XYZ file of N, CA and C in Angstrom:
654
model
N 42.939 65.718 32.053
C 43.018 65.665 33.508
C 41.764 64.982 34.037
N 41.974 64.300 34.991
C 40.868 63.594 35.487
C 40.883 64.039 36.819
N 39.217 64.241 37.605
C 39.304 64.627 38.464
C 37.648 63.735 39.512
N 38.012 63.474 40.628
C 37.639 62.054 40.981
C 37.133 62.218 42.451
N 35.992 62.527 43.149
C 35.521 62.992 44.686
C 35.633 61.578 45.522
N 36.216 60.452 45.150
C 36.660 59.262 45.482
C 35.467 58.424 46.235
N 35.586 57.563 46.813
C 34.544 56.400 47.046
C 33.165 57.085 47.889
N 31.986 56.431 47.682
C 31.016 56.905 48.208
C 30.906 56.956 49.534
N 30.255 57.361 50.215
C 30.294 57.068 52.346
C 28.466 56.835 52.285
N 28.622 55.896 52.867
C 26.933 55.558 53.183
C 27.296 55.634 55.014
N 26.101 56.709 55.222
C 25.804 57.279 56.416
C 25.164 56.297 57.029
N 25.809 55.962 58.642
C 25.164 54.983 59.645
C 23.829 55.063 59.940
N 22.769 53.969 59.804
C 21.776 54.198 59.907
C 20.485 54.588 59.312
N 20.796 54.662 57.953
C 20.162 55.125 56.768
C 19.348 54.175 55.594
N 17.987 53.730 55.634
C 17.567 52.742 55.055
C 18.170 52.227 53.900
N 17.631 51.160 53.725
C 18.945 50.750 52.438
C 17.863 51.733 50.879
N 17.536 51.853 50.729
C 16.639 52.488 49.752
C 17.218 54.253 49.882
N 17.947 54.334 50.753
C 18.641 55.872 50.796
C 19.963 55.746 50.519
N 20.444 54.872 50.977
C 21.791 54.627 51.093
C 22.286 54.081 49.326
N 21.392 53.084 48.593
C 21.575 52.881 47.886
C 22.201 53.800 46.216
N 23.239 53.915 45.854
C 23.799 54.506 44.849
C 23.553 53.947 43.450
N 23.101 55.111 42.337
C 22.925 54.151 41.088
C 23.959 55.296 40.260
N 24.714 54.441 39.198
C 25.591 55.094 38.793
C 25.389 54.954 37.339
N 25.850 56.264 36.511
C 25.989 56.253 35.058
C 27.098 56.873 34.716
N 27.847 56.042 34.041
C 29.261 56.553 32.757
C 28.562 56.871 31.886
N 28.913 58.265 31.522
C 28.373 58.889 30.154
C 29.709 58.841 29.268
N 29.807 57.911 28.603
C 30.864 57.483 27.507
C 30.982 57.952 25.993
N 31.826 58.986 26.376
C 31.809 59.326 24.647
C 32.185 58.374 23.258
N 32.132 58.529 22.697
C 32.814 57.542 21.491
C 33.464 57.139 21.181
N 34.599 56.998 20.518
C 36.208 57.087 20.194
C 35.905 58.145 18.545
N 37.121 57.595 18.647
C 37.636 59.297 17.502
C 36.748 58.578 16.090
N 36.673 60.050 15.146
C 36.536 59.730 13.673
C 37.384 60.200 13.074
N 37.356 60.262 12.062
C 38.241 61.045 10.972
C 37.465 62.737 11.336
N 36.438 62.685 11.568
C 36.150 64.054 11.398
C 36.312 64.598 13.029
N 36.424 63.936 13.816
C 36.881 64.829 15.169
C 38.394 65.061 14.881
N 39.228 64.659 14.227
C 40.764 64.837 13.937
C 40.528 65.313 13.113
N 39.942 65.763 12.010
C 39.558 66.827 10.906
C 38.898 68.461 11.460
N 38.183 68.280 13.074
C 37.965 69.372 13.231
C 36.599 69.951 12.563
N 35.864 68.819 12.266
C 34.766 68.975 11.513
C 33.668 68.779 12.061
N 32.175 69.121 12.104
C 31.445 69.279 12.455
C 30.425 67.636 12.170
N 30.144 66.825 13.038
C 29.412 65.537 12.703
C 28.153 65.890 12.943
N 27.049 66.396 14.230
C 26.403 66.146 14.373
C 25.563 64.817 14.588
N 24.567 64.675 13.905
C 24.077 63.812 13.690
C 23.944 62.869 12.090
N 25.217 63.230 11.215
C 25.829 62.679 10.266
C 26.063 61.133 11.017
N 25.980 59.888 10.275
C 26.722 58.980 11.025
C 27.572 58.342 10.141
N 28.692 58.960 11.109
C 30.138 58.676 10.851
C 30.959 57.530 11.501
N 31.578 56.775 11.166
C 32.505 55.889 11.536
C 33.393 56.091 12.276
N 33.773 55.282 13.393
C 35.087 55.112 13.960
C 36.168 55.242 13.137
N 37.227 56.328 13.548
C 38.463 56.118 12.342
C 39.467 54.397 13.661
N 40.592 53.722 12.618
C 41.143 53.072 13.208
C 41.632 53.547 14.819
N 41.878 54.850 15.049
C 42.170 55.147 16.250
C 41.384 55.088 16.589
N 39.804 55.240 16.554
C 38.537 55.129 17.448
C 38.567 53.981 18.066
N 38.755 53.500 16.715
C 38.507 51.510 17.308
C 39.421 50.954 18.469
N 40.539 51.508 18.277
C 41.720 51.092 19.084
C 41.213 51.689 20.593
N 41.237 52.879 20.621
C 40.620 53.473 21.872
C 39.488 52.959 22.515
N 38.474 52.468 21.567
C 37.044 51.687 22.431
C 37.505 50.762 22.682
N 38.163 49.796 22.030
C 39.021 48.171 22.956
C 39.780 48.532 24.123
N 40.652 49.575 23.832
C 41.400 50.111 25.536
C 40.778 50.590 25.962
N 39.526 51.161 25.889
C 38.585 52.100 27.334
C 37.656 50.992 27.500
N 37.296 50.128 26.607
C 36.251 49.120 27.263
C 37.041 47.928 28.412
N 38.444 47.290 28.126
C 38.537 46.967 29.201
C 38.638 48.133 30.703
N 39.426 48.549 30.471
C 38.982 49.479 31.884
C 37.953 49.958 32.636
N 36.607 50.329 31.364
C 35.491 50.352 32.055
C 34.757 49.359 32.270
N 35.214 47.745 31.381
C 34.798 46.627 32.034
C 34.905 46.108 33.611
N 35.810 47.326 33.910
C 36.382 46.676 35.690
C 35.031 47.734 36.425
N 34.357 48.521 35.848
C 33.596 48.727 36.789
C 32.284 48.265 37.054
N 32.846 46.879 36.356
C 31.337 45.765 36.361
C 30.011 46.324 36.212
N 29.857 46.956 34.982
C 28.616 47.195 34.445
C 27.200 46.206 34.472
N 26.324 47.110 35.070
C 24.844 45.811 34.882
C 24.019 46.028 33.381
N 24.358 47.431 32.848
C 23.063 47.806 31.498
C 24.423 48.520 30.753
N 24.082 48.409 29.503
C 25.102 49.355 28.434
C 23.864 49.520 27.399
N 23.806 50.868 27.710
C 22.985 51.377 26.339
C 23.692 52.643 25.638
N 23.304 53.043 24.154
C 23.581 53.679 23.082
C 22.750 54.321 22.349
N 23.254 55.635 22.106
C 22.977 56.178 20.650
C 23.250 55.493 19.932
N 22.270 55.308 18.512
C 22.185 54.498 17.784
C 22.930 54.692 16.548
N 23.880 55.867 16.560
C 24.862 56.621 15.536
C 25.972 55.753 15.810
N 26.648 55.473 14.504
C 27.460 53.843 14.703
C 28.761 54.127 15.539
N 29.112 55.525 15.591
C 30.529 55.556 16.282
C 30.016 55.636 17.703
N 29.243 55.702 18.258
C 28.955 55.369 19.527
C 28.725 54.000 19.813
N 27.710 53.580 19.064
C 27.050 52.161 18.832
C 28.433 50.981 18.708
N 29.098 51.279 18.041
C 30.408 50.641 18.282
C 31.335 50.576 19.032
N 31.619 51.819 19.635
C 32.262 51.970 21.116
C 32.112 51.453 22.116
N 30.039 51.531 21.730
C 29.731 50.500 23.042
C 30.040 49.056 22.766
N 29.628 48.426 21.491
C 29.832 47.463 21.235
C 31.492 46.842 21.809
N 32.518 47.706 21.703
C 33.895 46.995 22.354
C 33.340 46.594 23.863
N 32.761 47.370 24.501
C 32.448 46.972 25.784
C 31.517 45.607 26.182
N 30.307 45.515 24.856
C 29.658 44.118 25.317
C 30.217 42.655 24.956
N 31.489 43.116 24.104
C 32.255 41.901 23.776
C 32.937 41.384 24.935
N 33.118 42.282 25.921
C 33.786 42.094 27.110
C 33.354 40.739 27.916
N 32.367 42.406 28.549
C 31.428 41.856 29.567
C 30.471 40.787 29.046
N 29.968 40.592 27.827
C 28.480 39.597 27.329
C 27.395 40.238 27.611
N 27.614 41.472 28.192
C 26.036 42.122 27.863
C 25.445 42.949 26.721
N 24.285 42.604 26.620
C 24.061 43.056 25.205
C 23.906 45.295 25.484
N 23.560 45.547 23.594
C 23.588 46.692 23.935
C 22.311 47.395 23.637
N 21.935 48.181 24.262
C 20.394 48.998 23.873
C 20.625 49.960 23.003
N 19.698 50.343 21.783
C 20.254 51.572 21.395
C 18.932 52.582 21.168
N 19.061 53.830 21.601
C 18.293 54.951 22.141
C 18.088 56.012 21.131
N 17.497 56.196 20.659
C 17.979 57.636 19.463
C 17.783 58.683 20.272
N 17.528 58.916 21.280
C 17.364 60.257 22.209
C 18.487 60.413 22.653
N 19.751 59.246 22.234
C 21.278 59.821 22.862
C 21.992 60.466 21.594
N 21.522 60.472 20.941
C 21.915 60.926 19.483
C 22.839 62.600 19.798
N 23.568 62.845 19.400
C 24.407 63.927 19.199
C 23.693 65.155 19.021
N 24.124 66.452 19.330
C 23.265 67.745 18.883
C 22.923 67.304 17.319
N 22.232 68.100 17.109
C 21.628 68.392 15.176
C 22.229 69.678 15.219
N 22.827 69.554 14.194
C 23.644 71.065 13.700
C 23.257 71.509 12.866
N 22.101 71.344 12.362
C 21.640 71.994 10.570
C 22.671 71.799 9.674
N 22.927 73.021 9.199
C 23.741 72.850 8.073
C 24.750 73.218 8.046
N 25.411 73.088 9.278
C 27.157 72.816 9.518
C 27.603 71.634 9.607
N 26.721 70.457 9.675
C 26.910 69.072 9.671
C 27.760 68.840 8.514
N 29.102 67.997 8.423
C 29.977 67.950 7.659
C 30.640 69.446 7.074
N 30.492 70.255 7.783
C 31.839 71.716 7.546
C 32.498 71.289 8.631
N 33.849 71.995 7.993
C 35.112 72.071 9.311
C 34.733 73.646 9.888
N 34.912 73.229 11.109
C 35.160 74.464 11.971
C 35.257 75.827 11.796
N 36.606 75.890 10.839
C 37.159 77.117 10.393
C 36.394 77.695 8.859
N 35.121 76.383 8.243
C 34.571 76.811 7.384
C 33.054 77.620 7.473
N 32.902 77.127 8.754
C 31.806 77.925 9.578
C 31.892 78.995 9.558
N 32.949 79.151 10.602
C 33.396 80.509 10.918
C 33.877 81.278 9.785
N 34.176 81.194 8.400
C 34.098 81.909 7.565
C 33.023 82.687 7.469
N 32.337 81.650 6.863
C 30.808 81.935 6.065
C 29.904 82.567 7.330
N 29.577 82.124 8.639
C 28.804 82.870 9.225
C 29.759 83.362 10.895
N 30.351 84.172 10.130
C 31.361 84.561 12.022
C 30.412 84.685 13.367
N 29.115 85.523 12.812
C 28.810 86.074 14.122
C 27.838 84.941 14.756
N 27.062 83.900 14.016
C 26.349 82.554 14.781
C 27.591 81.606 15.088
N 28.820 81.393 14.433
C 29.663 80.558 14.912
C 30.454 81.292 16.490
N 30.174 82.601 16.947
C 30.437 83.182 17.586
C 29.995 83.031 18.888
N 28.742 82.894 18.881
C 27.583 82.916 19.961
C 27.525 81.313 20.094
N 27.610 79.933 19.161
C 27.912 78.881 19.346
C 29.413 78.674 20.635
N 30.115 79.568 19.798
C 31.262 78.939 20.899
C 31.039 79.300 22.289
N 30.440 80.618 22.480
C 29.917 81.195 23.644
C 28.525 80.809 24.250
N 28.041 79.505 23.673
C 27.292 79.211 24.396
C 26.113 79.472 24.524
N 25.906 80.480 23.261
C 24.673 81.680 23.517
C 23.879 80.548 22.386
N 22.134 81.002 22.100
C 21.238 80.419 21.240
C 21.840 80.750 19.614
N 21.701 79.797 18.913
C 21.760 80.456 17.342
C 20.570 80.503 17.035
N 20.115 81.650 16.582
C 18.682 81.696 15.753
C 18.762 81.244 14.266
N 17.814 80.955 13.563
C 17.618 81.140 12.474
C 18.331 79.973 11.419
N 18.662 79.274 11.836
C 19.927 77.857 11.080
C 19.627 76.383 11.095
N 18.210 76.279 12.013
C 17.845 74.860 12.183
C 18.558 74.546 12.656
N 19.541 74.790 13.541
C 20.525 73.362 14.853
C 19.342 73.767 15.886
N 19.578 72.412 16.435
C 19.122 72.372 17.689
C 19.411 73.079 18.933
N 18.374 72.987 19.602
C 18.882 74.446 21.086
C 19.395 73.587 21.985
N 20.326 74.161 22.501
C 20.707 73.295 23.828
C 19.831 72.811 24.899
N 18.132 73.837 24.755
C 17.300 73.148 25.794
C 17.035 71.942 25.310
N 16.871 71.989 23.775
C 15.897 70.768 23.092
C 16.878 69.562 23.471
N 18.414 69.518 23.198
C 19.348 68.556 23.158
C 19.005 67.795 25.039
N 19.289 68.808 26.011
C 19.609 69.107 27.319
C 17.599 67.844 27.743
N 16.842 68.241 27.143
C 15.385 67.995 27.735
C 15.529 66.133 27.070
N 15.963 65.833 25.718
C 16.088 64.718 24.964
C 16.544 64.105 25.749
N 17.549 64.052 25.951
C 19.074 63.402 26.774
C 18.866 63.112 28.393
N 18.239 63.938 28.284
C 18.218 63.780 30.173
C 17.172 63.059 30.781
N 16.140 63.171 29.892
C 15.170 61.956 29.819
C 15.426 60.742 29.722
N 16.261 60.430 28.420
C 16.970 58.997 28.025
C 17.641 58.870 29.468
N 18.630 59.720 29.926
C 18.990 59.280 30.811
C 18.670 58.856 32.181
N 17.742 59.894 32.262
C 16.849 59.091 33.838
C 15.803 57.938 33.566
N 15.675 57.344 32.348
C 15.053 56.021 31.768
C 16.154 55.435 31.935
N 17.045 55.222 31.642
C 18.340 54.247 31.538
C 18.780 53.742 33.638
N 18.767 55.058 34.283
C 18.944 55.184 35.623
C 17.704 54.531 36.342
N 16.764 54.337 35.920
C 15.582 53.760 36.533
C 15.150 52.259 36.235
N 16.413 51.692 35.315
C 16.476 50.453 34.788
C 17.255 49.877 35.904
N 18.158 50.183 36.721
C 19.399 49.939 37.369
C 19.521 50.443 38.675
N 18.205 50.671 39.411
C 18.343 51.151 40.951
C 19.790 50.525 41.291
N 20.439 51.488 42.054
C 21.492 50.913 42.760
C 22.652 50.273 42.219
N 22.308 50.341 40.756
C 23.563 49.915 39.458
C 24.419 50.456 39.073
N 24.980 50.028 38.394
C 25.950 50.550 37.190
C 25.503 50.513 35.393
N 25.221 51.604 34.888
C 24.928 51.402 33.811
C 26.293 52.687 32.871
N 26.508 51.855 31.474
C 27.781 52.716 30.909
C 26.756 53.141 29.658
N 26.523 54.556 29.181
C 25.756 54.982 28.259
C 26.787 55.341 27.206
N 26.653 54.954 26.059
C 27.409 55.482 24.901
C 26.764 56.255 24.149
N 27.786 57.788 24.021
C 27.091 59.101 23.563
C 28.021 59.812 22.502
N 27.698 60.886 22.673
C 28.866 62.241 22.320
C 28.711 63.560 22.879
N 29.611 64.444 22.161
C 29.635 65.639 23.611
C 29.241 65.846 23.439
N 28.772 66.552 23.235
C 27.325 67.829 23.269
C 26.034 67.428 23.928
N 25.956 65.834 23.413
C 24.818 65.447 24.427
C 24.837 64.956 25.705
N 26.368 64.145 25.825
C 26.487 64.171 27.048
C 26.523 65.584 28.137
N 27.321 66.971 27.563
C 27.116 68.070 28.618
C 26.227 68.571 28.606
N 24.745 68.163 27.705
C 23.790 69.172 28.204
C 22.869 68.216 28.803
N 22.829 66.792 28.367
C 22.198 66.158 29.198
C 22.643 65.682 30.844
N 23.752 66.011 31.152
C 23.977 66.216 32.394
C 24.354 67.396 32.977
N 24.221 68.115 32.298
C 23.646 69.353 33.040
C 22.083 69.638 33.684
N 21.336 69.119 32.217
C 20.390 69.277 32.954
C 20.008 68.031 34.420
N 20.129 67.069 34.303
C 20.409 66.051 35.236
C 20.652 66.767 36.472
N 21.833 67.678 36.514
C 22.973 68.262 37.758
C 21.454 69.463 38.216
N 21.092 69.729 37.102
C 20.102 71.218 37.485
C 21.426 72.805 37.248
N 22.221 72.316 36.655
C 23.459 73.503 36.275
C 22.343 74.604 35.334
N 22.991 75.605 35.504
C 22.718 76.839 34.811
C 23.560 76.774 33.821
N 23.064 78.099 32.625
C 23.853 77.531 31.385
C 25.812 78.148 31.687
N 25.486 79.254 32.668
C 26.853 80.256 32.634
C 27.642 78.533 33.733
N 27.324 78.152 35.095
C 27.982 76.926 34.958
C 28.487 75.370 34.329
N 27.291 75.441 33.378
C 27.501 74.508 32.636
C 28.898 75.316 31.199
N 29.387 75.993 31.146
C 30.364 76.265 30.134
C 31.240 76.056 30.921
N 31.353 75.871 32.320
C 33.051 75.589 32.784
C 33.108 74.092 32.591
N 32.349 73.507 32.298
C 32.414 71.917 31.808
C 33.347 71.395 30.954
N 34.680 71.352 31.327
C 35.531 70.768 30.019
C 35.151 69.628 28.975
N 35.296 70.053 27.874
C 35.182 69.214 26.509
C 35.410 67.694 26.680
N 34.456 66.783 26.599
C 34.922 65.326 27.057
C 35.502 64.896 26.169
N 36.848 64.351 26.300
C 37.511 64.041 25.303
C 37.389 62.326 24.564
N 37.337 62.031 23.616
C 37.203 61.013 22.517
C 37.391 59.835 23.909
N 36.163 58.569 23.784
C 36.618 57.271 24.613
C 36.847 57.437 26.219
N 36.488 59.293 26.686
C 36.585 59.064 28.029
C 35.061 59.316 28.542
N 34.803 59.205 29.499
C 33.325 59.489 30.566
C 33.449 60.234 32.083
N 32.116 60.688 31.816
C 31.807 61.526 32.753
C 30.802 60.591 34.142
N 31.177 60.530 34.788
C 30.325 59.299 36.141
C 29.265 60.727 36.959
N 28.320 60.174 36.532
C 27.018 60.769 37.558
C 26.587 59.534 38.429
N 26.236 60.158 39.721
C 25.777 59.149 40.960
C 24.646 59.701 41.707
N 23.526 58.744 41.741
C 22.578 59.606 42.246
C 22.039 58.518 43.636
N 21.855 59.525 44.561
C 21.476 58.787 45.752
C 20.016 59.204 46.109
N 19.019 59.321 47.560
C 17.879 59.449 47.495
C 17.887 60.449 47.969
N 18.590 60.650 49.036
C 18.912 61.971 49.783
C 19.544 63.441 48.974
N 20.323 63.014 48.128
C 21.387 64.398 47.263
C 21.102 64.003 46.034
N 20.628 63.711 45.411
C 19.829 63.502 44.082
C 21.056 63.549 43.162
N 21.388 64.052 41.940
C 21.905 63.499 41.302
C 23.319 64.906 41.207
N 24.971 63.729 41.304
C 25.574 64.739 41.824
C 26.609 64.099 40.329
N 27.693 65.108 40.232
C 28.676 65.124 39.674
C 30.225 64.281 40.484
N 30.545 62.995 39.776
C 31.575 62.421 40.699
C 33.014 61.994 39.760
N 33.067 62.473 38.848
C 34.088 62.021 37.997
C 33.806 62.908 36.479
N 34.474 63.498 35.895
C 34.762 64.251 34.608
C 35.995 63.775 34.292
N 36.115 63.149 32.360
C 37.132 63.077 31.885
C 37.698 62.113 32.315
N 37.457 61.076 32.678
C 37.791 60.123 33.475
C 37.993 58.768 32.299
N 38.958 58.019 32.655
C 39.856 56.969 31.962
C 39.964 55.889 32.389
């Protein structure tokens, strides 16, 4: 489902330095074998499966129509390639960031889901709920949330008043725009799962700083 607060309104009278909108697509990847496996990537770098590929050629023209000025990337190839369908488009080249890099999962990186949750029920428990895992080496959602949101207000400060399309994955895209939004962690879990090749549009103006204008979006 896509859900969309529709075109911006610039208020009569308002310097152009207020009025001015800079925008970021936080673009997830396209698929792997291991998001259709249900498996845990992290920061493994994994390949586009053929459906990935197919999906970044159909989401890059579409997000080619929103005439992008900057396309930058995590430097993990199924992002890095996703973006890449997009600069074949447009001709702009692509940046790549390792601060957009995916959570670090320790040592669930390459388990499936349901093999987690075998072996450790009660940290795969508090993962799904959002809560801290101690003791496992993944990364905390502050550490992911503080990485990401940085990259991203570097990327936003390249492009006053632009359009820039960032190629990511989930986990870093919802905590790095959360923290962005200033969300708490209990609102940041109503954040639906961004699904494979779609983006999330943040818009930040001078006056309302940086707002939420599109989730899941195609």
């Amino acid at each position: 489902m896509t859900w969309s607060a529709g075109p911006p309104v610039t208020p009569a009278g308002w310097p152009d330095e207020r009025a001015r909108v800079t925008r970021l697509l936080l673009w997830r990847h396209g698929q792997t074998e291991w998001n259709a496996d249900g498996r845990v990537q992290g920061q493994f770098d994994v390949e586009l499966s053929a459906a990935g590929v197919a999906q970044a050629g159909a989401m890059a023209v579409r997000l080619a129509e929103e005439r992008p000025d900057l396309i930058v990337s995590s430097d993990l190839h199924r992002a890095a390639d996703t973006a890449a369908a997009l600069a074949a488009i447009t001709g702009l080249d692509v940046g790549h960031d390792q601060r957009l890099r995916e959570r670090h999962f320790g040592p669930w990186q390459g388990m499936l889901n349901s093999e987690i949750a075998e072996r450790w029920p009660d940290e795969y428990a508090l993962w799904k709920a959002g809560e801290p895992v101690p003791g496992l080496d993944i990364e905390s959602a502050e550490d992911v949330a503080k990485r990401v949101s940085v990259a991203l207000q570097d990327v936003a400060d390249r492009v006053p008043g632009g359009t820039a399309v960032v190629a990511t994955h989930g986990a870093a895209a919802r905590h790095g725009c959360g923290a962005l939004l200033g969300w708490p962690r209990a609102v940041l879990r109503t954040f639906a799962v961004l699904a494979n090749c779609h983006w999330t549009e943040l818009r930040y103006d001078a006056v309302r700083g940086w707002q939420l204008w599109a989730h899941n979006a195609r």
